[in-house]
Coordinates of C-alpha atoms and ligand atoms in Angstrom, one line a residue:
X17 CA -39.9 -48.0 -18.9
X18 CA -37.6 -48.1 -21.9
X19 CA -35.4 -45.0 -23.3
X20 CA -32.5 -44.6 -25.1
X21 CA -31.1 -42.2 -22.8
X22 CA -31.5 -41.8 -18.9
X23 CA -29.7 -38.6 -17.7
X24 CA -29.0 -38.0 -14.2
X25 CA -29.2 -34.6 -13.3
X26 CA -31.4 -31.8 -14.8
X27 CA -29.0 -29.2 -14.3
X28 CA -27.7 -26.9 -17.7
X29 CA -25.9 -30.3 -18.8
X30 CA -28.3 -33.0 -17.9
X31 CA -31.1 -30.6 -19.6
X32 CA -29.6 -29.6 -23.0
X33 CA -28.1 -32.4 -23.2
X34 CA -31.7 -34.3 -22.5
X35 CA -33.3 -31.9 -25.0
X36 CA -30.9 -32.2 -28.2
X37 CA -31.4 -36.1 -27.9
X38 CA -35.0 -35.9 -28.1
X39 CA -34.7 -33.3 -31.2
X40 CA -32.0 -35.8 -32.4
X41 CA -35.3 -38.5 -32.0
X42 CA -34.5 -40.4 -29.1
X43 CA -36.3 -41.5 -26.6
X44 CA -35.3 -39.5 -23.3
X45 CA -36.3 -39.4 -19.6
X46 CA -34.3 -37.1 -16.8
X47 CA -34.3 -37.9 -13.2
X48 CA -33.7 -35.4 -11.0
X49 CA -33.8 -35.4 -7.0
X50 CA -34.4 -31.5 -6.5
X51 CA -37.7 -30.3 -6.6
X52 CA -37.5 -27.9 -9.4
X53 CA -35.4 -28.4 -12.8
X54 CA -32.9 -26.6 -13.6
X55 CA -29.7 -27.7 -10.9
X56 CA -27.7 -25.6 -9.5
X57 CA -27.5 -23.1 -12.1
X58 CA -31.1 -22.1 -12.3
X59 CA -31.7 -22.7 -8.9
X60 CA -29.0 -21.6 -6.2
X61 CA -26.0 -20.5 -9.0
X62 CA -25.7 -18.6 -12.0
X63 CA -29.1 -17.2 -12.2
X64 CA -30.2 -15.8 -8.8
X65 CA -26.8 -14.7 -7.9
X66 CA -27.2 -13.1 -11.5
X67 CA -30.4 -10.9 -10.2
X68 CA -29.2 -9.8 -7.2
X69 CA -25.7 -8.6 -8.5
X70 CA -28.3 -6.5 -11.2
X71 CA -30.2 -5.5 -8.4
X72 CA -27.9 -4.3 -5.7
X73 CA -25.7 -2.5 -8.6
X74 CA -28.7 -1.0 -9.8
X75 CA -29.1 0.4 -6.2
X76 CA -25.7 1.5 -6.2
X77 CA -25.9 3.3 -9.3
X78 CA -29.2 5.3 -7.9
X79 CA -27.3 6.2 -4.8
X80 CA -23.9 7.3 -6.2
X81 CA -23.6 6.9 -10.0
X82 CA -27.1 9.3 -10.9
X83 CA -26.0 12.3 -9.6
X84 CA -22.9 13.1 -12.1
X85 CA -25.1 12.6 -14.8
X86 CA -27.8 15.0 -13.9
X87 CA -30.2 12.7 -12.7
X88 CA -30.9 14.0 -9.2
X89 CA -32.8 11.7 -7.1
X90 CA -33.2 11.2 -3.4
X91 CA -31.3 8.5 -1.7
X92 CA -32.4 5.1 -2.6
X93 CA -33.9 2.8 0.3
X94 CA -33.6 -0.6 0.3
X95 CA -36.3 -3.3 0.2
X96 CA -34.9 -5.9 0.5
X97 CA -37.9 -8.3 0.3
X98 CA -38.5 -6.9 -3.3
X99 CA -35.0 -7.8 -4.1
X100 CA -35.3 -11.7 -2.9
X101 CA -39.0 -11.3 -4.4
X102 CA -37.4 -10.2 -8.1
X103 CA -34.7 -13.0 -7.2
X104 CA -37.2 -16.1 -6.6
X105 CA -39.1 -14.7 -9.9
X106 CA -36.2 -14.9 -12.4
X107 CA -35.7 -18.3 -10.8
X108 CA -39.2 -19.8 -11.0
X109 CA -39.3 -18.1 -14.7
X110 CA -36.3 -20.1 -16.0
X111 CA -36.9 -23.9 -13.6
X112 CA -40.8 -23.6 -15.1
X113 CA -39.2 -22.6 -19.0
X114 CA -37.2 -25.8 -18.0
X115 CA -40.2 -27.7 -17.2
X116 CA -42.0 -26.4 -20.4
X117 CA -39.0 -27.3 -22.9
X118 CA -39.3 -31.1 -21.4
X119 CA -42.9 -31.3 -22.4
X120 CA -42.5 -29.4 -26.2
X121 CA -39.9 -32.0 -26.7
X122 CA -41.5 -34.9 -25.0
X123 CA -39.0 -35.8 -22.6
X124 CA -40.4 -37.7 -19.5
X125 CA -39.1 -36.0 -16.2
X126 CA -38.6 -38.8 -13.1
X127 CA -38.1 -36.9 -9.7
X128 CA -36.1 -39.1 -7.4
X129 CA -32.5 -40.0 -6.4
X130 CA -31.1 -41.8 -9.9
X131 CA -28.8 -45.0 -8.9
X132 CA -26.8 -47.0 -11.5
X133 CA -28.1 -50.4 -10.8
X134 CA -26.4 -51.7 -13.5
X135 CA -25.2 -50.9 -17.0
X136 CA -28.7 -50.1 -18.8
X137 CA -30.4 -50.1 -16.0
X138 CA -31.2 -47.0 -13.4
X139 CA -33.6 -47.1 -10.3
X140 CA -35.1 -44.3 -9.0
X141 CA -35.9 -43.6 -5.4
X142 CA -39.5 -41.0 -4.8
X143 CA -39.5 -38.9 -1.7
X144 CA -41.8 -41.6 -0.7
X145 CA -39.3 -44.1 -0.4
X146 CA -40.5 -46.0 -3.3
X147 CA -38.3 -47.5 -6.3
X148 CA -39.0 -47.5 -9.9
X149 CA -36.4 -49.4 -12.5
X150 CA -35.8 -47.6 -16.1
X151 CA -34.1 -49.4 -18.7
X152 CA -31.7 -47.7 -21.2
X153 CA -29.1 -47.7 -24.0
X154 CA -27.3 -45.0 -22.8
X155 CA -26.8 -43.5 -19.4
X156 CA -25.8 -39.8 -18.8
X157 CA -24.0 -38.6 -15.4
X158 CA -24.8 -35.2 -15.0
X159 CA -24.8 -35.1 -11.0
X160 CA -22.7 -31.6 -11.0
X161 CA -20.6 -30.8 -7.9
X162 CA -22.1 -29.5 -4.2
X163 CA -20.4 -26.9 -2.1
X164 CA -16.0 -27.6 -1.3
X165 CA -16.4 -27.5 3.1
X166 CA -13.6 -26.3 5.3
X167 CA -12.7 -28.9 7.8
X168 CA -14.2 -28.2 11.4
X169 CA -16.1 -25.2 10.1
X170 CA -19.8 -26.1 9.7
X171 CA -21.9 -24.1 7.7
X172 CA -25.6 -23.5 9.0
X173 CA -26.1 -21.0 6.0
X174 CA -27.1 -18.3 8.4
X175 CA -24.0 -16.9 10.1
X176 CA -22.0 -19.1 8.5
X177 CA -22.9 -19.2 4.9
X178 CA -22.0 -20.8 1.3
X179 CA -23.3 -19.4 -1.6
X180 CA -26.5 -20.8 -0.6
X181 CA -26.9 -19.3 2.4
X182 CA -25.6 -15.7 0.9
X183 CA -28.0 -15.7 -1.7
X184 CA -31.0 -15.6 0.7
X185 CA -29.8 -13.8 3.8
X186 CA -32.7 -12.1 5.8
X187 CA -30.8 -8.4 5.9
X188 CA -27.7 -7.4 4.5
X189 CA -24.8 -7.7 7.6
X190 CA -22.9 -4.9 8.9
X191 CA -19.6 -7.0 8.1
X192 CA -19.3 -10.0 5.9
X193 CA -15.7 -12.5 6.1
X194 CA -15.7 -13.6 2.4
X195 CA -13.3 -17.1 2.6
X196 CA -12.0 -17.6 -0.9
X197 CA -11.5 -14.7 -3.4
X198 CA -12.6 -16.6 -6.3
X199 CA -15.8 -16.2 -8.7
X200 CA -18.4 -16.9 -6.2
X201 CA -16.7 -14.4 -3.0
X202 CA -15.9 -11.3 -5.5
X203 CA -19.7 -12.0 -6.6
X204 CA -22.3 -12.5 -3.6
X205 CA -19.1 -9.9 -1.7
X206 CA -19.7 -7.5 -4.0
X207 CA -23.4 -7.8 -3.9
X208 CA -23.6 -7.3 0.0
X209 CA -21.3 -4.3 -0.1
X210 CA -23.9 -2.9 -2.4
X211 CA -26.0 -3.5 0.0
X212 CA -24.1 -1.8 3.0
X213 CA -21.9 -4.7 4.5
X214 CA -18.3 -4.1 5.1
X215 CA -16.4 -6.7 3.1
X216 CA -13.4 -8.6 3.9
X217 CA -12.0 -11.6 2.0
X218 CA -9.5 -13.7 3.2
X219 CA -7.2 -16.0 0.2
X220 CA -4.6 -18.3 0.7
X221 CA -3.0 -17.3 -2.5
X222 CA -1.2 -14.2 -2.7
X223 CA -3.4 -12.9 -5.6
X224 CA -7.5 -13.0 -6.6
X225 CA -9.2 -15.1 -9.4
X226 CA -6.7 -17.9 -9.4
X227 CA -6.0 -18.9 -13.1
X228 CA -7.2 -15.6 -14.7
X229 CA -4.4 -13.1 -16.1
X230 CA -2.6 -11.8 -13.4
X231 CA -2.8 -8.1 -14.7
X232 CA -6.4 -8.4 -15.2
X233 CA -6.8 -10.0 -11.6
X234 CA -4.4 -7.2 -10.2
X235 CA -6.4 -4.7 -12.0
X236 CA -9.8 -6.2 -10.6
X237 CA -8.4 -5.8 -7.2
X238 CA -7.4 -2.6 -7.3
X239 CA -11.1 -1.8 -8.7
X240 CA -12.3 -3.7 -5.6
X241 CA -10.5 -1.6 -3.4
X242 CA -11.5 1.5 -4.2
X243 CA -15.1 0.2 -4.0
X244 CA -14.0 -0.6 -0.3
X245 CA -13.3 -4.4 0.0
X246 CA -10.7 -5.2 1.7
X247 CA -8.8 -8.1 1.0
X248 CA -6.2 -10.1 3.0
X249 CA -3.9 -12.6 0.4
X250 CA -1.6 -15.5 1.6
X251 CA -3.9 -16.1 4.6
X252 CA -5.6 -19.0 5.4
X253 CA -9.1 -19.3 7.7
X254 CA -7.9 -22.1 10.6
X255 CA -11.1 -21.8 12.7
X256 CA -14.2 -19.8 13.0
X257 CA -16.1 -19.6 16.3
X258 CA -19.6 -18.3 16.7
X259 CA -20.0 -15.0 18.8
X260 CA -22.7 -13.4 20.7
X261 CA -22.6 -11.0 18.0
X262 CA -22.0 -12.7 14.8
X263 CA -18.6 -14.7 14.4
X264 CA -14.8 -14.9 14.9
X265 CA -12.4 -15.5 12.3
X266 CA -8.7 -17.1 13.1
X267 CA -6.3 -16.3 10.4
X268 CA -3.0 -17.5 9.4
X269 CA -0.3 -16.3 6.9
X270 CA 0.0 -19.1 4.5
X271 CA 3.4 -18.9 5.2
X272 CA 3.5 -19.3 8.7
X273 CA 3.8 -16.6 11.2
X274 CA 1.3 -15.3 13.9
X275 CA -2.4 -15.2 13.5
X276 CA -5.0 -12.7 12.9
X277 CA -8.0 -12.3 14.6
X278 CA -11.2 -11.3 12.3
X279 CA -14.6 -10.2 13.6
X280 CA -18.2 -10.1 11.2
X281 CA -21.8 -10.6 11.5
X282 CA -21.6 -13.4 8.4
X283 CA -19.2 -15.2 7.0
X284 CA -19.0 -17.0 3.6
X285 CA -17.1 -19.5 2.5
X286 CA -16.4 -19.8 -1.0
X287 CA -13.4 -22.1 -1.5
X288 CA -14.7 -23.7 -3.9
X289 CA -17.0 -26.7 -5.1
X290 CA -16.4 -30.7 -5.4
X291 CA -17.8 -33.1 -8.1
X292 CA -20.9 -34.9 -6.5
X293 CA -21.5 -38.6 -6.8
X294 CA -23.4 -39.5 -4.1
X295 CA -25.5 -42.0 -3.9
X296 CA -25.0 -42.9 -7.6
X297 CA -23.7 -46.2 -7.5
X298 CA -20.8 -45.5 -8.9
X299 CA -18.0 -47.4 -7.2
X300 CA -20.0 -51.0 -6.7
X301 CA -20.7 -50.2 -10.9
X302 CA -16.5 -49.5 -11.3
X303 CA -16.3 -46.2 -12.6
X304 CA -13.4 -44.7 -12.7
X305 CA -12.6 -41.6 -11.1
X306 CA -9.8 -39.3 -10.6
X307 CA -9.3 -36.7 -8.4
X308 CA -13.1 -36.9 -7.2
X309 CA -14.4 -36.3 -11.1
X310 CA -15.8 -39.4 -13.2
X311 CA -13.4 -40.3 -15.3
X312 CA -13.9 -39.6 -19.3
X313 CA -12.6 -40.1 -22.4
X314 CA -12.5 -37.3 -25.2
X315 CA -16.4 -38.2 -26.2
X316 CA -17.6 -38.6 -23.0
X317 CA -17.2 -42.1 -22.1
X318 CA -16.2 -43.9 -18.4
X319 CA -14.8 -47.0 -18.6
X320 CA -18.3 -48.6 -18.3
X321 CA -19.6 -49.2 -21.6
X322 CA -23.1 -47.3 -22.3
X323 CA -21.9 -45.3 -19.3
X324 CA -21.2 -41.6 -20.0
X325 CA -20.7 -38.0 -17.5
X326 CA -20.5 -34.6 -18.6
X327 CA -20.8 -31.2 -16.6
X328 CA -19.3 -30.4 -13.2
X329 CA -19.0 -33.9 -12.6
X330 CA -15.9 -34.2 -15.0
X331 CA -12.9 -32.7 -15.7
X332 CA -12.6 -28.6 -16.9
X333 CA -14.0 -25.7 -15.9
X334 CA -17.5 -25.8 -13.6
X335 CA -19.6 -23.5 -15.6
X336 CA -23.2 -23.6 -16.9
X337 CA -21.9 -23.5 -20.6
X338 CA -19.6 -25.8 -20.3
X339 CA -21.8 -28.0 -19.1
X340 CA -24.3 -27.1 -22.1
X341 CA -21.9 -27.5 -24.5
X342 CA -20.9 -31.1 -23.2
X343 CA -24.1 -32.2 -23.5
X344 CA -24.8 -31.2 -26.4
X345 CA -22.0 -32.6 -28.1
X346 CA -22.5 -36.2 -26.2
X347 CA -26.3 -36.2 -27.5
X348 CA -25.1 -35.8 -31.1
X349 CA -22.5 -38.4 -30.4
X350 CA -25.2 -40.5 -29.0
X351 CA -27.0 -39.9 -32.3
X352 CA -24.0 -41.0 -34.7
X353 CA -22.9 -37.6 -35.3
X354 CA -19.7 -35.6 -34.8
X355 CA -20.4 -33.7 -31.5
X356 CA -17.6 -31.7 -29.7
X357 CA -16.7 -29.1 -27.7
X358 CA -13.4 -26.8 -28.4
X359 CA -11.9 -26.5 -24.7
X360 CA -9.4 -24.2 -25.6
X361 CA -12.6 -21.3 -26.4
X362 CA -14.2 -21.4 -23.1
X363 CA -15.5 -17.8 -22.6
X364 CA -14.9 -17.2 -18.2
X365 CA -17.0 -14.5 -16.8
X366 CA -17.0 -12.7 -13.3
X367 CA -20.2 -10.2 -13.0
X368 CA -18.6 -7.4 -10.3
X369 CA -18.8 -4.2 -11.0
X370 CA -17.1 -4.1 -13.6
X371 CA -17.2 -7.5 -15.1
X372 CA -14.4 -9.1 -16.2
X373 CA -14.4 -12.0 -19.2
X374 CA -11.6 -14.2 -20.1
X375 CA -11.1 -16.7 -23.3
X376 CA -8.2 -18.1 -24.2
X377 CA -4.8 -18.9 -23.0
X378 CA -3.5 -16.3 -20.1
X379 CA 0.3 -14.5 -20.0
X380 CA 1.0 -16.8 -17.8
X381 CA 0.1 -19.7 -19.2
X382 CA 1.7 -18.8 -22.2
X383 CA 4.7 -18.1 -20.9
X384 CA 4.8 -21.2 -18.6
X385 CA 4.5 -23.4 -21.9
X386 CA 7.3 -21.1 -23.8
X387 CA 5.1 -19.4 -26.7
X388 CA 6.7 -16.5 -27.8
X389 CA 3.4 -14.3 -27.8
X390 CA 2.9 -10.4 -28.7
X391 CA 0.3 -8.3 -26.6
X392 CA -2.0 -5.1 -27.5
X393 CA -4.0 -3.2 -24.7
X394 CA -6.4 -0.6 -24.6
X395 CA -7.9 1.2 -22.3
X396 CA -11.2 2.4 -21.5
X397 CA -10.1 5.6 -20.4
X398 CA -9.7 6.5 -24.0
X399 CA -12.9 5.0 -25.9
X400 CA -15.5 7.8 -26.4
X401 CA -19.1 5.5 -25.5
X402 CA -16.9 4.3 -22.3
X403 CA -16.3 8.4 -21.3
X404 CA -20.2 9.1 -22.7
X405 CA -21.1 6.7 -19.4
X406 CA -18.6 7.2 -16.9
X407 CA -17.5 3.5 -17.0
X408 CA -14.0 4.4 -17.9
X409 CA -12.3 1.9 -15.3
X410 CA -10.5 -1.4 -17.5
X411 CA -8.6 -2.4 -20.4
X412 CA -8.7 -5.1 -23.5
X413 CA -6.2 -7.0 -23.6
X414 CA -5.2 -9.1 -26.9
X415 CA -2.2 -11.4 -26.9
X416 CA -1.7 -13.2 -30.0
X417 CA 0.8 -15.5 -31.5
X418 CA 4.7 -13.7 -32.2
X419 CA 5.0 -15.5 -35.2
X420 CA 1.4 -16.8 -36.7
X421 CA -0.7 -13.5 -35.2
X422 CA -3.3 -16.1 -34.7
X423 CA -5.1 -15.1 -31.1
X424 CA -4.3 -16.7 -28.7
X425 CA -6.4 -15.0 -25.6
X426 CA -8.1 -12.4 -24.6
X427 CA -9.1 -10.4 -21.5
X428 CA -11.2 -7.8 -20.6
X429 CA -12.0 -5.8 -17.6
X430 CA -14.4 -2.8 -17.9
X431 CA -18.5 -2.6 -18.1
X432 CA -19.7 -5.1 -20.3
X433 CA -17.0 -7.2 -20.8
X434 CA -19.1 -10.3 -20.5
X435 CA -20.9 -9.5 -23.5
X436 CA -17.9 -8.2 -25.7
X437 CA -15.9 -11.2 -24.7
X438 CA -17.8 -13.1 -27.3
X439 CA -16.4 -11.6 -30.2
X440 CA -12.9 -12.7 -29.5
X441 CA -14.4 -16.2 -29.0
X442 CA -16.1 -16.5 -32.5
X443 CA -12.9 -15.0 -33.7
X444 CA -11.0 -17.4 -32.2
X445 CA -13.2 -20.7 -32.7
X446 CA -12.2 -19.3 -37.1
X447 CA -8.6 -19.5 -35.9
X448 CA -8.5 -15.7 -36.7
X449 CA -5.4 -13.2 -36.2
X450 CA -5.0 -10.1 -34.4
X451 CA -5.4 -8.3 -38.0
X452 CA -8.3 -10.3 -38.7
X453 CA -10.0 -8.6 -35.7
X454 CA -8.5 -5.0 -36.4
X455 CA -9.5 -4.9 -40.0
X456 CA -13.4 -5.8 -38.8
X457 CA -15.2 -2.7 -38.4
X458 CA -16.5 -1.8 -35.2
X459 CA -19.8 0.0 -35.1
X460 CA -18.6 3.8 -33.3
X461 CA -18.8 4.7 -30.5
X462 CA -19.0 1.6 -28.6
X463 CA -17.0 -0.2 -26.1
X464 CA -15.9 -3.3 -28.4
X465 CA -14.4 -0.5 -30.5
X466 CA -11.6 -0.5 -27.1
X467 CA -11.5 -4.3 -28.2
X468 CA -10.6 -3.6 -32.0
X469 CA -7.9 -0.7 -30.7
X470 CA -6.3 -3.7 -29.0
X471 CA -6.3 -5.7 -31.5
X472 CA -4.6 -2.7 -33.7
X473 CA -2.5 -2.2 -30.8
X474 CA -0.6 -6.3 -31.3
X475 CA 1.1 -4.4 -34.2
X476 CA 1.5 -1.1 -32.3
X477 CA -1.0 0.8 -34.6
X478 CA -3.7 1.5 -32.2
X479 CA -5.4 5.0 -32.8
X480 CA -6.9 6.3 -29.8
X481 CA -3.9 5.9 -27.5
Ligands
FAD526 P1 -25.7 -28.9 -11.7 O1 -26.2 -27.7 -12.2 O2 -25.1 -29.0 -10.4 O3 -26.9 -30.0 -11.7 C1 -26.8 -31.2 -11.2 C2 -28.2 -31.7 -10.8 O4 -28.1 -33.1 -10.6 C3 -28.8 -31.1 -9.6 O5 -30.0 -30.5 -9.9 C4 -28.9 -32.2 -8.6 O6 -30.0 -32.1 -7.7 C5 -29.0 -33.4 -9.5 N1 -28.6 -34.7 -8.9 C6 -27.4 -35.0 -8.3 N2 -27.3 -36.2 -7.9 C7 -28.5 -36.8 -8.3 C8 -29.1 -38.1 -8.3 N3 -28.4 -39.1 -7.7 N4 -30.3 -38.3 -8.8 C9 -31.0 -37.3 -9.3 N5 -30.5 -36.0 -9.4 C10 -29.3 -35.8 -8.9 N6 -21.5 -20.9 -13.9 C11 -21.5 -20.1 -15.0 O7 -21.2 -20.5 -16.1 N7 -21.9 -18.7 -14.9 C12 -22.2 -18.2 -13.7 O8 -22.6 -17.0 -13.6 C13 -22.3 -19.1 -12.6 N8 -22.6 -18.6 -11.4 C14 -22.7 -19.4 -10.3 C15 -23.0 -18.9 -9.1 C16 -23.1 -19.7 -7.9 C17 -23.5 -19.2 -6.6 C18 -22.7 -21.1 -8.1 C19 -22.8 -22.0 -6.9 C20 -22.4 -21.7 -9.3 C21 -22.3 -20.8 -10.4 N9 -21.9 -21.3 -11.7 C22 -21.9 -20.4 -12.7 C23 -21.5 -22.7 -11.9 C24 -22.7 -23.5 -12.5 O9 -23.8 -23.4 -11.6 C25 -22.3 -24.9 -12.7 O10 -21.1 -25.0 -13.5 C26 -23.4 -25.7 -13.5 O11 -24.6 -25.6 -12.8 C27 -23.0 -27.1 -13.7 O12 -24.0 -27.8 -14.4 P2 -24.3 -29.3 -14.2 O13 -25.4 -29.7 -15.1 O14 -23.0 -30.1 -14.4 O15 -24.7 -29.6 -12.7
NAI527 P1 -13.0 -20.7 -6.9 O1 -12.2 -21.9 -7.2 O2 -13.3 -19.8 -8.0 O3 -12.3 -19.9 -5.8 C1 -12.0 -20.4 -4.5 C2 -10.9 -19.6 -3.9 O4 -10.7 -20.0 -2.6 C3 -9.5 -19.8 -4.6 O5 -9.0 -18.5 -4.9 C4 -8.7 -20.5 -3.5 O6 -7.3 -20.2 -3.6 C5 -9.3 -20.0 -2.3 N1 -9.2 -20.9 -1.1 C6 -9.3 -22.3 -1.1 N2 -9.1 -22.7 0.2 C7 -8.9 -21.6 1.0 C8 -8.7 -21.4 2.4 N3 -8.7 -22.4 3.3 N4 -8.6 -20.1 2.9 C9 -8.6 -19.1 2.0 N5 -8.8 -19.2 0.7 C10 -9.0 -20.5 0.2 O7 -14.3 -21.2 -6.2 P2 -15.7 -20.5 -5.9 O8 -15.6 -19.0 -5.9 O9 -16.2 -21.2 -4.7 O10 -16.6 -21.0 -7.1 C11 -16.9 -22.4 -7.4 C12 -17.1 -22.6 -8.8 O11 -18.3 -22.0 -9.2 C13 -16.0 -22.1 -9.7 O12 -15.3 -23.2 -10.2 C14 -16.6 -21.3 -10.7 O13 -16.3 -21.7 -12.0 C15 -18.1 -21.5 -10.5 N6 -18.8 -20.1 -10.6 C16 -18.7 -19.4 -11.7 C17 -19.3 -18.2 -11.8 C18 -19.2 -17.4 -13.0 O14 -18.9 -18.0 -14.0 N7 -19.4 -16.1 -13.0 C19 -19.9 -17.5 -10.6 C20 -19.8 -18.3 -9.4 C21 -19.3 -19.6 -9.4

């Protein structure tokens, strides 16, 4: 079997990326080792964790949000089976569409575990045991990253879960230990609170969401709170023991000092996830790495000729679009063209209730590397569509350069800030200034309206405030 491209992975990077080189006319075959396309997005990431957070906040909303709205209706039960089932849907619906975009476009899928034999060549290992060789110009690394473990804590995805495991537990626990309060713990936390559990996260930092603004993470917390998480910062997990009753949770100050003891039915840990090159072939083939990532140049390149990684794998942020985006550009680079992806516009979004989005360069980021910066907020409290649907809780934010105006970030906390997050992204991929995003008019009343009132507030003309 000859190709121009093998790609290694079938995840959001592996995919698009396998799916613009066959439009681009190459010849393409993915291998994947899972049994469904799709990685870990489609499959145990983004999009079931994506159902469930609609779910349980949809069953929130019928037991306390309905009421003040004059929509009386008895308290909601919980069927949970219905949930998973709605879950396992959305997931099958997108690994199949998957499936169905790799026939349109002709691309041959090879299930198996993908080893670098060689440059050009990659062998392919069935369930069965049995090898098949696959020649080809250019070779794509899009192996994506597995689940960061805490040492001498093992997780049987049951009591002791990670993300994984809390995405298909069999009833919601009375208590839940969340270890990390990153993306994935203020997620699948918020999601079993919905659902009844009690929720307690434990970070060794002394603040949430580690490198989003620290008023927009302080603000999140505070939201968290008052839906009842409770959080412990600058604590550390040092063992957990399993319990009659669920498990036992030894905590230490990060600092030093004497430990805690916590007690839940389940706990998750959620510290993070690691690049994952297993099995690849990757140091016999002498690819360089660096801090556990495959090693790339600015198009996509290892030090391996015909050799190329993108996604999770590599350096940046481990998201889905990221990933798309990567490969995307590196199949249009593979096709002579001018692919590329602008890391300085990577839209970050955390679904809770409400969401927060992120693009752009933080306050503290901008401070750290001395830009002398001007900010406008707004808050919901005083948008009129916000008020017309009691999701008054957030602000925009909009910090833009002191001396250029051009934007330079901007962050949002408040119901459907996921979606409106996009608009500062466009307008920042143009190079656009605050003005440039005040004087566009904003259809009324609607919550991006909060996002042009902080834009008018950079030069302290906002209206509504
Ligand atoms: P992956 O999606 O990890 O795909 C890699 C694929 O390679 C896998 O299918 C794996 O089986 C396969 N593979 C590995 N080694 C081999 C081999 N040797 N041979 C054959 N196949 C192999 N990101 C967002 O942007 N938004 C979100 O809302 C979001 N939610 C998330 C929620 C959770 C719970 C988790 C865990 C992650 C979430 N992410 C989210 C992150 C997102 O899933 C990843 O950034 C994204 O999947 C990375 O894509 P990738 O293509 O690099 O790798
Ligand atoms: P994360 O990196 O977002 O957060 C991990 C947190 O755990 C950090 O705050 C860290 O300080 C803390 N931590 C590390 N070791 C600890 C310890 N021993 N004790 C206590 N706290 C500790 O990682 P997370 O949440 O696991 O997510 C993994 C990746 O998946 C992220 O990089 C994220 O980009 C991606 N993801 C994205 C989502 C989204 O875009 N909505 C949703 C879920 C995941």
């Amino acid at each position: 079997m000859a190709y121009d491209v093998v790609v290694i992975g079938a995840g959001p990077g592996g995919y698009v990326c396998a799916i613009r080189a066959a439009q681009l006319g190459m010849r393409v075959a993915v291998v994947e080792k899972g049994k469904t396309l799709g990685g870990t997005c489609l499959n145990i990431g983004c999009i079931p964790s994506k159902a469930l957070l609609y779910a349980s906040e949809m069953f929130e909303e019928a037991g306390h949000g309905l009421g003040a709205l004059g929509v009386v209706v008895a308290p909601p039960k919980l069927d949970l089976g219905a949930m998973m089932k709605h879950k396992d849907d959305t997931v099958a619906a997108n690994v199949n569409g998957v499936a169905f975009l790799f026939k349109k476009n002709k691309i041959d899928s090879l299930q198996g575990e993908g080893r670098i034999a060689a440059p050009g060549r990659v062998v392919v290992k069935g369930a069965d045991g049995a090898e098949t060789t696959c020649e080809a110009k250019a070779i794509v690394v899009a192996t994506g990253s597995d689940v960061a473990r805490l040492p001498g804590i093992d997780i049987d995805e049951k009591q002791i879960v990670s993300s994984t495991g809390a995405l298909a537990l069999a009833k919601p626990p009375k208590s839940l230990i969340v270890v990390g309060a990153g993306v994935i713990g203020l997620e699948l936390g918020s999601v079993w609170r919905r659902l009844g559990a009690e929720v307690t996260v434990v970070e060794f930092l002394d603040r949430i969401l580690p490198g989003m603004d620290g008023e927009v993470a302080k603000q999140t917390q505070r939201l968290l709170e008052k839906q009842g998480f409770k959080f412990h910062l600058s604590h550390k997990v040092a063992a957990v023991e399993k319990t009659a009753k669920g498990v036992k949770a030894t905590i230490e100050p990060a600092a030093g000092g004497a430990p805690l003891t916590l007690e839940a039915e389940v706990v998750l840990v959620a510290i993070g996830r690691r690049p994952y090159t297993q099995g690849l072939g990757l140091e016999a083939l002498g690819v360089a790495m660096e801090r556990g990532q495959v090693k790339i140049d600015d198009h996509f390149a290892t030090n391996v000729p015909t050799v190329y990684a993108i996604g999770d794998v590599v350096r940046g942020p481990m998201l889905a679009h990221k990933a798309e985006d990567e490969g995307m550009a590196l199949a249009e680079i593979l096709a002579g063209q001018a692919g590329h992806v602008n890391t300085d516009v990577i839209p970050g979004v955390v679904y809770t209730s409400p969401e927060v989005a992120s693009v752009g360069k933080t306050e503290e980021e901008l401070k750290a590397a001395g830009v002398a910066y001007a900010v406008g907020k707004f808050p919901f409290t005083a948008n009129g569509r916000a008020r017309a649907m009691r999701h008054t809780d957030g602000f925009v934010k909009v910090l833009a350069d002191a001396a250029s105006d051009r934007v330079l970030g901007v962050h949002i906390v408040g119901f459907g800030a996921g979606e409106m997050i996009h608009e500062a992204a466009v307008l920042m991929e143009f190079g656009g200034s605050s003005e440039d995003l005040a004087r566009t008019c904003h259809a009324h009343p609607t919550m991006s309206e909060a996002v042009k009132e902080a834009a008018l507030a950079v030069a302290k003309r906002a209206i509504h405030v």
